[in-house]
Short mmCIF file of C-alpha atoms in Angstrom, two decimals:
data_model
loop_
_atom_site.label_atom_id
_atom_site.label_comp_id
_atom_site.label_asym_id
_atom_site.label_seq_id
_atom_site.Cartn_x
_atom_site.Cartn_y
_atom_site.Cartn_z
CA UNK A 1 -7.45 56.63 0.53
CA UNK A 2 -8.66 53.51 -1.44
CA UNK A 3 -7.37 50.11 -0.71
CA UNK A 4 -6.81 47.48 -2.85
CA UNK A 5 -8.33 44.37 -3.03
CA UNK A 6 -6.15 41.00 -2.27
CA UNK A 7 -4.76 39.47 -5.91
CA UNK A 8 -7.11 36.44 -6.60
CA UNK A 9 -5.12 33.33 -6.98
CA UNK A 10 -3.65 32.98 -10.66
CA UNK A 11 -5.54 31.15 -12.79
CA UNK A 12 -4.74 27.70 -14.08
CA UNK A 13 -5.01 24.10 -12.81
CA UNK A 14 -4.16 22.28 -10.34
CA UNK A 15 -1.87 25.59 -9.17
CA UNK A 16 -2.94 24.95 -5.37
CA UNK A 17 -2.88 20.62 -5.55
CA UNK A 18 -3.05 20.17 -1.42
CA UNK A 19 -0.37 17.60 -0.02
CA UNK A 20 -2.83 16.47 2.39
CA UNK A 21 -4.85 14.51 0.01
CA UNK A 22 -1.95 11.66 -0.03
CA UNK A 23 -2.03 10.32 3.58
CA UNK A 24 -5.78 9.08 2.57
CA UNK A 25 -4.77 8.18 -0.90
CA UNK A 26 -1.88 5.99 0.80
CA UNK A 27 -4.17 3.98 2.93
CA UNK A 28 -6.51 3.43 0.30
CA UNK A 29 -3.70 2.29 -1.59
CA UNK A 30 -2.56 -0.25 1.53
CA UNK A 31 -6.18 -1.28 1.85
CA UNK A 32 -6.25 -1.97 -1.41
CA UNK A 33 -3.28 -4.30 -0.62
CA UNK A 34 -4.49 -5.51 2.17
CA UNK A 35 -7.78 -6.81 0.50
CA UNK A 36 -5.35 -8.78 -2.34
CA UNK A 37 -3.44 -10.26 0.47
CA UNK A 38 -6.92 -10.91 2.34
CA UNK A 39 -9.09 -12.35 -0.21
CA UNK A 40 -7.67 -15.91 0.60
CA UNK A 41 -9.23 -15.39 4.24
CA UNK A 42 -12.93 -14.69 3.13
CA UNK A 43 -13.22 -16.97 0.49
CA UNK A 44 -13.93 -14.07 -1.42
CA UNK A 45 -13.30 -13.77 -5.77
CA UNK A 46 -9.52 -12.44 -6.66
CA UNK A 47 -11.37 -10.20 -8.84
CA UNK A 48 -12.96 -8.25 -6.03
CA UNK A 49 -9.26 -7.27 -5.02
CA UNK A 50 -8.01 -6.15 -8.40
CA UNK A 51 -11.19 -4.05 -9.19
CA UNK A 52 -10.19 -2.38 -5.65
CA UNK A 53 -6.51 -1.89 -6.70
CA UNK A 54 -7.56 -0.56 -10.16
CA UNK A 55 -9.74 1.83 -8.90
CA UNK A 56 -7.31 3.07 -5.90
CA UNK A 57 -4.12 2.94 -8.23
CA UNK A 58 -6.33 5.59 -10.98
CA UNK A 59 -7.40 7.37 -8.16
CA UNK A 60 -3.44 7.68 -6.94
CA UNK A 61 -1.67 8.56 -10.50
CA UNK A 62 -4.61 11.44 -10.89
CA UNK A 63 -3.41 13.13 -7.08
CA UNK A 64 0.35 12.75 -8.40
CA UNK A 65 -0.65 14.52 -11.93
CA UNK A 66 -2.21 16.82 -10.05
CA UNK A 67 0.79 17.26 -8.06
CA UNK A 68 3.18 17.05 -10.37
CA UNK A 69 1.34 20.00 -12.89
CA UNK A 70 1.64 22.18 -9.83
CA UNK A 71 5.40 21.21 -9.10
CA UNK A 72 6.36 22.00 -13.05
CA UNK A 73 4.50 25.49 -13.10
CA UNK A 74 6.60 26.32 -10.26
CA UNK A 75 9.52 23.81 -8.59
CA UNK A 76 9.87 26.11 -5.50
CA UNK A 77 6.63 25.42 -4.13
CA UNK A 78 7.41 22.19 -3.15
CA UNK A 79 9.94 24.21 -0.42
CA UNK A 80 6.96 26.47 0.52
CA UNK A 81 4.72 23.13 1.25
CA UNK A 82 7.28 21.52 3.49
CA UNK A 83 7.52 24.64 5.96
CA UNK A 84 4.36 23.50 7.31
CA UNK A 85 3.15 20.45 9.15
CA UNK A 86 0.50 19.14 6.75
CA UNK A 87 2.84 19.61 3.97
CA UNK A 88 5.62 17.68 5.15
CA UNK A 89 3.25 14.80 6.08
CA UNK A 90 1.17 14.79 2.20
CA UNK A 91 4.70 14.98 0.15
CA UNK A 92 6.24 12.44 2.58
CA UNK A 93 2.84 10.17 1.93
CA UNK A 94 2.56 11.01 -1.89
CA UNK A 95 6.47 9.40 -2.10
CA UNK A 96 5.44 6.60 0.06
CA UNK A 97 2.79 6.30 -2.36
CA UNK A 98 5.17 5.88 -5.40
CA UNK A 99 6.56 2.91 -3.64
CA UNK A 100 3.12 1.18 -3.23
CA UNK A 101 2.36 1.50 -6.45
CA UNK A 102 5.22 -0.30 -7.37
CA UNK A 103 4.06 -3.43 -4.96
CA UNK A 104 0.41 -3.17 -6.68
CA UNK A 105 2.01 -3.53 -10.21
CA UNK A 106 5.24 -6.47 -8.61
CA UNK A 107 3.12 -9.35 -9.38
CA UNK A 108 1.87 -8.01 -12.66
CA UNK A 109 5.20 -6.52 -14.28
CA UNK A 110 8.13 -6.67 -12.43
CA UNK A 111 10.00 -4.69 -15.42
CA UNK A 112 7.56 -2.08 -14.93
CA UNK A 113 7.75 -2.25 -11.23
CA UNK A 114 11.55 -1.77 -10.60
CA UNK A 115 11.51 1.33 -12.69
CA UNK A 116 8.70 2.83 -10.38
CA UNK A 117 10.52 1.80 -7.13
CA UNK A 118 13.60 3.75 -8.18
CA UNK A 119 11.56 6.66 -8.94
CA UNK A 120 10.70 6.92 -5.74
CA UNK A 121 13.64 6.45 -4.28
CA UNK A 122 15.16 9.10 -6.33
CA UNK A 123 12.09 11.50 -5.22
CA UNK A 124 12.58 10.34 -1.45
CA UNK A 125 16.45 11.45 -1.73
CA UNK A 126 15.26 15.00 -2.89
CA UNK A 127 12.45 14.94 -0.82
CA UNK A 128 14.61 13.87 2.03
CA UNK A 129 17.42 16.89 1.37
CA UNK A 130 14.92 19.44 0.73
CA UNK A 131 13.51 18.93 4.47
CA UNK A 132 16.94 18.93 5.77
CA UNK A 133 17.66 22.21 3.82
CA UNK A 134 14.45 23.42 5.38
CA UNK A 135 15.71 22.43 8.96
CA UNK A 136 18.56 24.06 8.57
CA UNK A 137 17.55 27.43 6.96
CA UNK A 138 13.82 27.64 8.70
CA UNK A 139 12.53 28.73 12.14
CA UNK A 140 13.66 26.00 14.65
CA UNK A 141 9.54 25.03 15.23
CA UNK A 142 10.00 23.16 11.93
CA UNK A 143 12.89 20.88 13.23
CA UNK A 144 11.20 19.59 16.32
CA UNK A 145 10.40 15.74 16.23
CA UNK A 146 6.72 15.09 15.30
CA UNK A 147 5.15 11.62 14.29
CA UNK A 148 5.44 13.10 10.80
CA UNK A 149 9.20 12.47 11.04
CA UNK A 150 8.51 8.51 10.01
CA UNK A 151 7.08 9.44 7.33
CA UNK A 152 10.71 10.71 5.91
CA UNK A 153 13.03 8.63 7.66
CA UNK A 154 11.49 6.02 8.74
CA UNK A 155 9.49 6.14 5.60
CA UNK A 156 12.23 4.15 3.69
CA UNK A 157 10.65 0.43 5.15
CA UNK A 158 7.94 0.92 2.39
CA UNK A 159 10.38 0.97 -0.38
CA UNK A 160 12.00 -2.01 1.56
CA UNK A 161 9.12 -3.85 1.53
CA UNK A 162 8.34 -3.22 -1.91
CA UNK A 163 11.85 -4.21 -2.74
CA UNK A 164 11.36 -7.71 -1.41
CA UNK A 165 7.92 -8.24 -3.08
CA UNK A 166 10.18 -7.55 -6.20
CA UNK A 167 13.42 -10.01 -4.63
CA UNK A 168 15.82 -6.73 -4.10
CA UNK A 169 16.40 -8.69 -0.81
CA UNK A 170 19.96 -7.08 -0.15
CA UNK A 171 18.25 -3.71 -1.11
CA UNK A 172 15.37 -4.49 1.24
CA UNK A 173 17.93 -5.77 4.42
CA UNK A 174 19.84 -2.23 3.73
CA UNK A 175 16.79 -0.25 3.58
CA UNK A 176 15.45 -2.43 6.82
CA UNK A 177 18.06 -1.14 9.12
CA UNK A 178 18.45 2.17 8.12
CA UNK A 179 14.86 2.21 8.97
CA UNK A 180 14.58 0.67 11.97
CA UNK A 181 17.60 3.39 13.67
CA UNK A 182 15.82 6.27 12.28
CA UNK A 183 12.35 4.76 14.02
CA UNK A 184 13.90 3.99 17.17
CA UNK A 185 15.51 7.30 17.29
CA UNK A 186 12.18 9.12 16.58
CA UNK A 187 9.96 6.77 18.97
CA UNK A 188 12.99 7.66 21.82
CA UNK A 189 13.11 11.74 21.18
CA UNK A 190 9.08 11.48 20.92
CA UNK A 191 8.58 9.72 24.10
CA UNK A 192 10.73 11.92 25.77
CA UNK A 193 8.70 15.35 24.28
CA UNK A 194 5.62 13.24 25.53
CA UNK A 195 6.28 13.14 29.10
CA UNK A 196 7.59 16.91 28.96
CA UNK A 197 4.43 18.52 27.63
CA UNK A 198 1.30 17.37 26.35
CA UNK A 199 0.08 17.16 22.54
CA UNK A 200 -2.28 20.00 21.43
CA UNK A 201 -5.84 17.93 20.35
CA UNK A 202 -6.09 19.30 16.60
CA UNK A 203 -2.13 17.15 15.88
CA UNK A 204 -3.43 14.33 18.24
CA UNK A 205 -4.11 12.25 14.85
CA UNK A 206 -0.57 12.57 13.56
CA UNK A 207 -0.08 10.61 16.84
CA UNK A 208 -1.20 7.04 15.05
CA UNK A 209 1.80 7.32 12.64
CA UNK A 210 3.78 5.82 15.14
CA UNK A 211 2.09 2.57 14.76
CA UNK A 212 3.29 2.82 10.86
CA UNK A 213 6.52 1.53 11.45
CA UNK A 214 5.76 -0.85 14.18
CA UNK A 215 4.01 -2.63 11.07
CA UNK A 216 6.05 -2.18 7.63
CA UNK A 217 9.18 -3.19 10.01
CA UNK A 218 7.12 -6.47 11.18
CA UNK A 219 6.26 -7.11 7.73
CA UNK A 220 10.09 -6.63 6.31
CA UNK A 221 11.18 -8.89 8.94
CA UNK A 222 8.26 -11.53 8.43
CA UNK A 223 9.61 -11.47 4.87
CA UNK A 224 13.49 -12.08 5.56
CA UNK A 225 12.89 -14.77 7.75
CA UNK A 226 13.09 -13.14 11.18
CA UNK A 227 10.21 -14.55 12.76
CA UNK A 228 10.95 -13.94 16.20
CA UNK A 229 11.61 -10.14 15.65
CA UNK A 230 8.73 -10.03 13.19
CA UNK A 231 6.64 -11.22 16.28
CA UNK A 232 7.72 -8.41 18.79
CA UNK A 233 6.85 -6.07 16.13
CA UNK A 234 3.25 -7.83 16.08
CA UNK A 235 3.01 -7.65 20.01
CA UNK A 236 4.11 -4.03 19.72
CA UNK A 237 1.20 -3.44 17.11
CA UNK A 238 -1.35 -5.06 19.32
CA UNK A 239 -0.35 -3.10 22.36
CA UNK A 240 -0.35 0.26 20.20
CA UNK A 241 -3.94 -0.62 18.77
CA UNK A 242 -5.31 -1.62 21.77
CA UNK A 243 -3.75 1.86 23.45
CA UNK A 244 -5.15 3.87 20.48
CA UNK A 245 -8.76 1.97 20.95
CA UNK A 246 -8.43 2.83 24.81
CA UNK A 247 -7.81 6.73 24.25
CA UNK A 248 -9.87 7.48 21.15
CA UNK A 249 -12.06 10.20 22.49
CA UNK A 250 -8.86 11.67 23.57
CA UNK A 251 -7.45 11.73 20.00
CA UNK A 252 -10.23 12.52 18.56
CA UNK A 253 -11.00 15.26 20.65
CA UNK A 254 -9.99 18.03 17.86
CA UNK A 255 -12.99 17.18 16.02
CA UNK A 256 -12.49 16.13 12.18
CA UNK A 257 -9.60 17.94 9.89
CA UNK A 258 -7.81 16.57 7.61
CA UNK A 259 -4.59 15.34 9.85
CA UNK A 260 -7.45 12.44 10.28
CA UNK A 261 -5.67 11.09 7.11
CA UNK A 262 -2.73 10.16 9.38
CA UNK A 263 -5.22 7.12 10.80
CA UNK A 264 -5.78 5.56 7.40
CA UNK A 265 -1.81 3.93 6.03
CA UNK A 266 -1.10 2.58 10.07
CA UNK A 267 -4.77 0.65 10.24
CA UNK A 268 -3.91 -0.68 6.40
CA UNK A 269 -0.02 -1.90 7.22
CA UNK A 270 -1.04 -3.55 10.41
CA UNK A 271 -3.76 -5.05 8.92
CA UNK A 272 -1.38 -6.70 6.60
CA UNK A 273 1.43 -7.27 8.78
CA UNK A 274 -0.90 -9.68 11.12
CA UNK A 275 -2.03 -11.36 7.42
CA UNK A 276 1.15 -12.03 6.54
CA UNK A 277 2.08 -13.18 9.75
CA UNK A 278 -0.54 -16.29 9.77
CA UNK A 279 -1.38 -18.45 12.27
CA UNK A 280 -2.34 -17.16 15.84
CA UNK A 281 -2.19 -13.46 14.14
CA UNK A 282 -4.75 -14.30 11.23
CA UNK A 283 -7.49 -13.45 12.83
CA UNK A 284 -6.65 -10.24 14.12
CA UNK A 285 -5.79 -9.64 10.66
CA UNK A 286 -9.08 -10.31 9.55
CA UNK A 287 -10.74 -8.50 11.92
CA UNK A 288 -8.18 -5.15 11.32
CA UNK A 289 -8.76 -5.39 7.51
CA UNK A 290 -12.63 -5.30 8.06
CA UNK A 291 -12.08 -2.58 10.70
CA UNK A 292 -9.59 -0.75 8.90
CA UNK A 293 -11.95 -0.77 5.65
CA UNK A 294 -15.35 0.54 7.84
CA UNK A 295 -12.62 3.58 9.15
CA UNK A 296 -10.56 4.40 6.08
CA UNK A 297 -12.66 4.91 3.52
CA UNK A 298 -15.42 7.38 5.31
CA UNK A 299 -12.23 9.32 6.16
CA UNK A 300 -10.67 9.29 2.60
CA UNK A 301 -14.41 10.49 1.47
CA UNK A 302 -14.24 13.07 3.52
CA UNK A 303 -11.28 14.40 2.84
CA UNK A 304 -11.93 14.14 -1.28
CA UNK A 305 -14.62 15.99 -0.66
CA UNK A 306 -13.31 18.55 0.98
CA UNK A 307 -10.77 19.05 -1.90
CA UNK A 308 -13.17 18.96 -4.78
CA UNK A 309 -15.37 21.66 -3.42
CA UNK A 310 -11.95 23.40 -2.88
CA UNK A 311 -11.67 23.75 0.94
CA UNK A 312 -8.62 21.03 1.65
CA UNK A 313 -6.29 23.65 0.53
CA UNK A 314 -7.43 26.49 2.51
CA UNK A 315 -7.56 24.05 5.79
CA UNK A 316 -4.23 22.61 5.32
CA UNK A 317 -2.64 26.28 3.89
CA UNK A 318 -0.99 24.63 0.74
CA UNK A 319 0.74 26.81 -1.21
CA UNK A 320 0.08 27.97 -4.53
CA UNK A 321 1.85 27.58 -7.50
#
């Protein structure tokens, strides 16, 4: 009896665009930030910074055209992706990413940047129902609490923080509490998981997302004038870094895979959390943007390399339009 052979995937571009090529594209895009906020603090040329941002922010709108050709040949596979871990965690990121890009083009164009904000905050509503849907109608694996979770809920602080770069301040002071339950929430359930079981060492790197929202809700408050909370949130970064720094070998243990992406948007937003807060913070600021910079961007060339030879999909299983 003959067998026959697996069908090869359809042909056409861009039909199997991997999610997890956004958590390394959203650092890059918060280094790039980091390095316009920084520039003041090496005495270094503007320029340097926008060349950066114009490079990341090309590099970003090619992943979402790449994205977005796959989502148009077929919408459902956008449900497919979220079913599993590194798909949740890349269409989470490439939203997240919408909202930077509307901070990178704030002091530019406002009118273009307000537009680009509520894009994304239409595509985080969707996004943000379509995961729900999934919870509800998929195996209950999908709906256990995972560092990934901030990325969703407590991802709304980057459109918060965007808002007030663009003076949306009653948008950003909504969006800042909403995010700050939905982190505490997650850091409570995750702590408790923690001290039931232990994490399994390839998803160890999803485990520096929780210093994500330690930062972008430091930086809100920095920005609203809530200096003393802002500097809890800076203490709680430095203990979290410092923790991380302690039990690398630990996290690392997995070996690389692309859930390293997950280490590149928390070392950006601290980074720029302890710029903007000044003063005693600056130069851990300094020294966080240089580290962060030495870190991200092997990991981001790693990871583009893996999907231009074609292999990020087939690690992370995307789907295929």
């Amino acid at each position: 009896m003959a067998f026959k052979a697996p069908s090869p995937t359809p042909k056409g571009l861009w039909r199997r665009t991997p999610p997890a090529v956004f958590p390394p594209t959203l650092g890059l895009l918060g280094l790039a930030l980091g390095w316009r906020r920084g520039m003041g603090e090496f005495a270094l040329p503007p320029g340097l910074a926008d060349m950066l941002l114009g490079a990341v922010t090309l590099f970003a709108l090619f992943a979402l055209l790449t994205y977005a050709v796959k989502f148009m040949r077929r919408p459902a596979v956008v449900l497919e992706d979220l079913k599993i871990l590194p798909g949740r965690a890349g269409l989470a990121t490439l939203v997240l990413s919408v909202y930077l890009l509307a901070a990178v083009f704030a002091p530019l164009s406002p009118e273009q940047a307000r537009p680009i904000l509520l894009a994304g905050i239409v595509m985080h509503l969707a996004l943000t129902g379509a995961v729900i849907w999934g919870f509800a109608h998929g195996p209950a694996e999908q709906r256990r609490v995972s560092p990934v979770w901030h990325l969703m809920f407590t991802g709304w602080i980057v459109a918060a923080n965007s808002a007030l770069v663009l003076g949306l301040f009653n948008l950003a002071i909504g969006l800042f509490w909403v995010s700050l339950f939905a982190a505490v929430g997650i850091w409570t359930a995750s702590l408790q998981q923690f001290s039931r079981e232990s994490v399994p060492a390839p998803l160890r790197p999803f485990l520096a997302i929780h210093l994500a929202p330690v930062a972008l809700l430091g930086s809100a408050a920095q920005s609203l004038g809530a200096q003393g909370i802002a500097q809890v949130f800076a203490i709680g970064a430095l203990m979290l870094v410092v923790l991380f720094g302690l039990r690398i070998r630990w996290l690392l243990a997995g070996g690389f895979t692309p859930f390293w992406g997950a280490f590149t948007f928390p070392l950006a937003a601290t980074a720029n959390f302890w710029l903007l807060m000044g003063g005693f913070w600056r130069l851990p600021g300094a020294v966080m943007l240089v580290g962060a910079t030495v870190l991200i961007l092997p990991i981001a060339f790693r990871i583009f390399k893996l999907w231009a030879n074609g292999q990020l999909a087939v690690k992370s299983n995307a789907a295929i339009a």
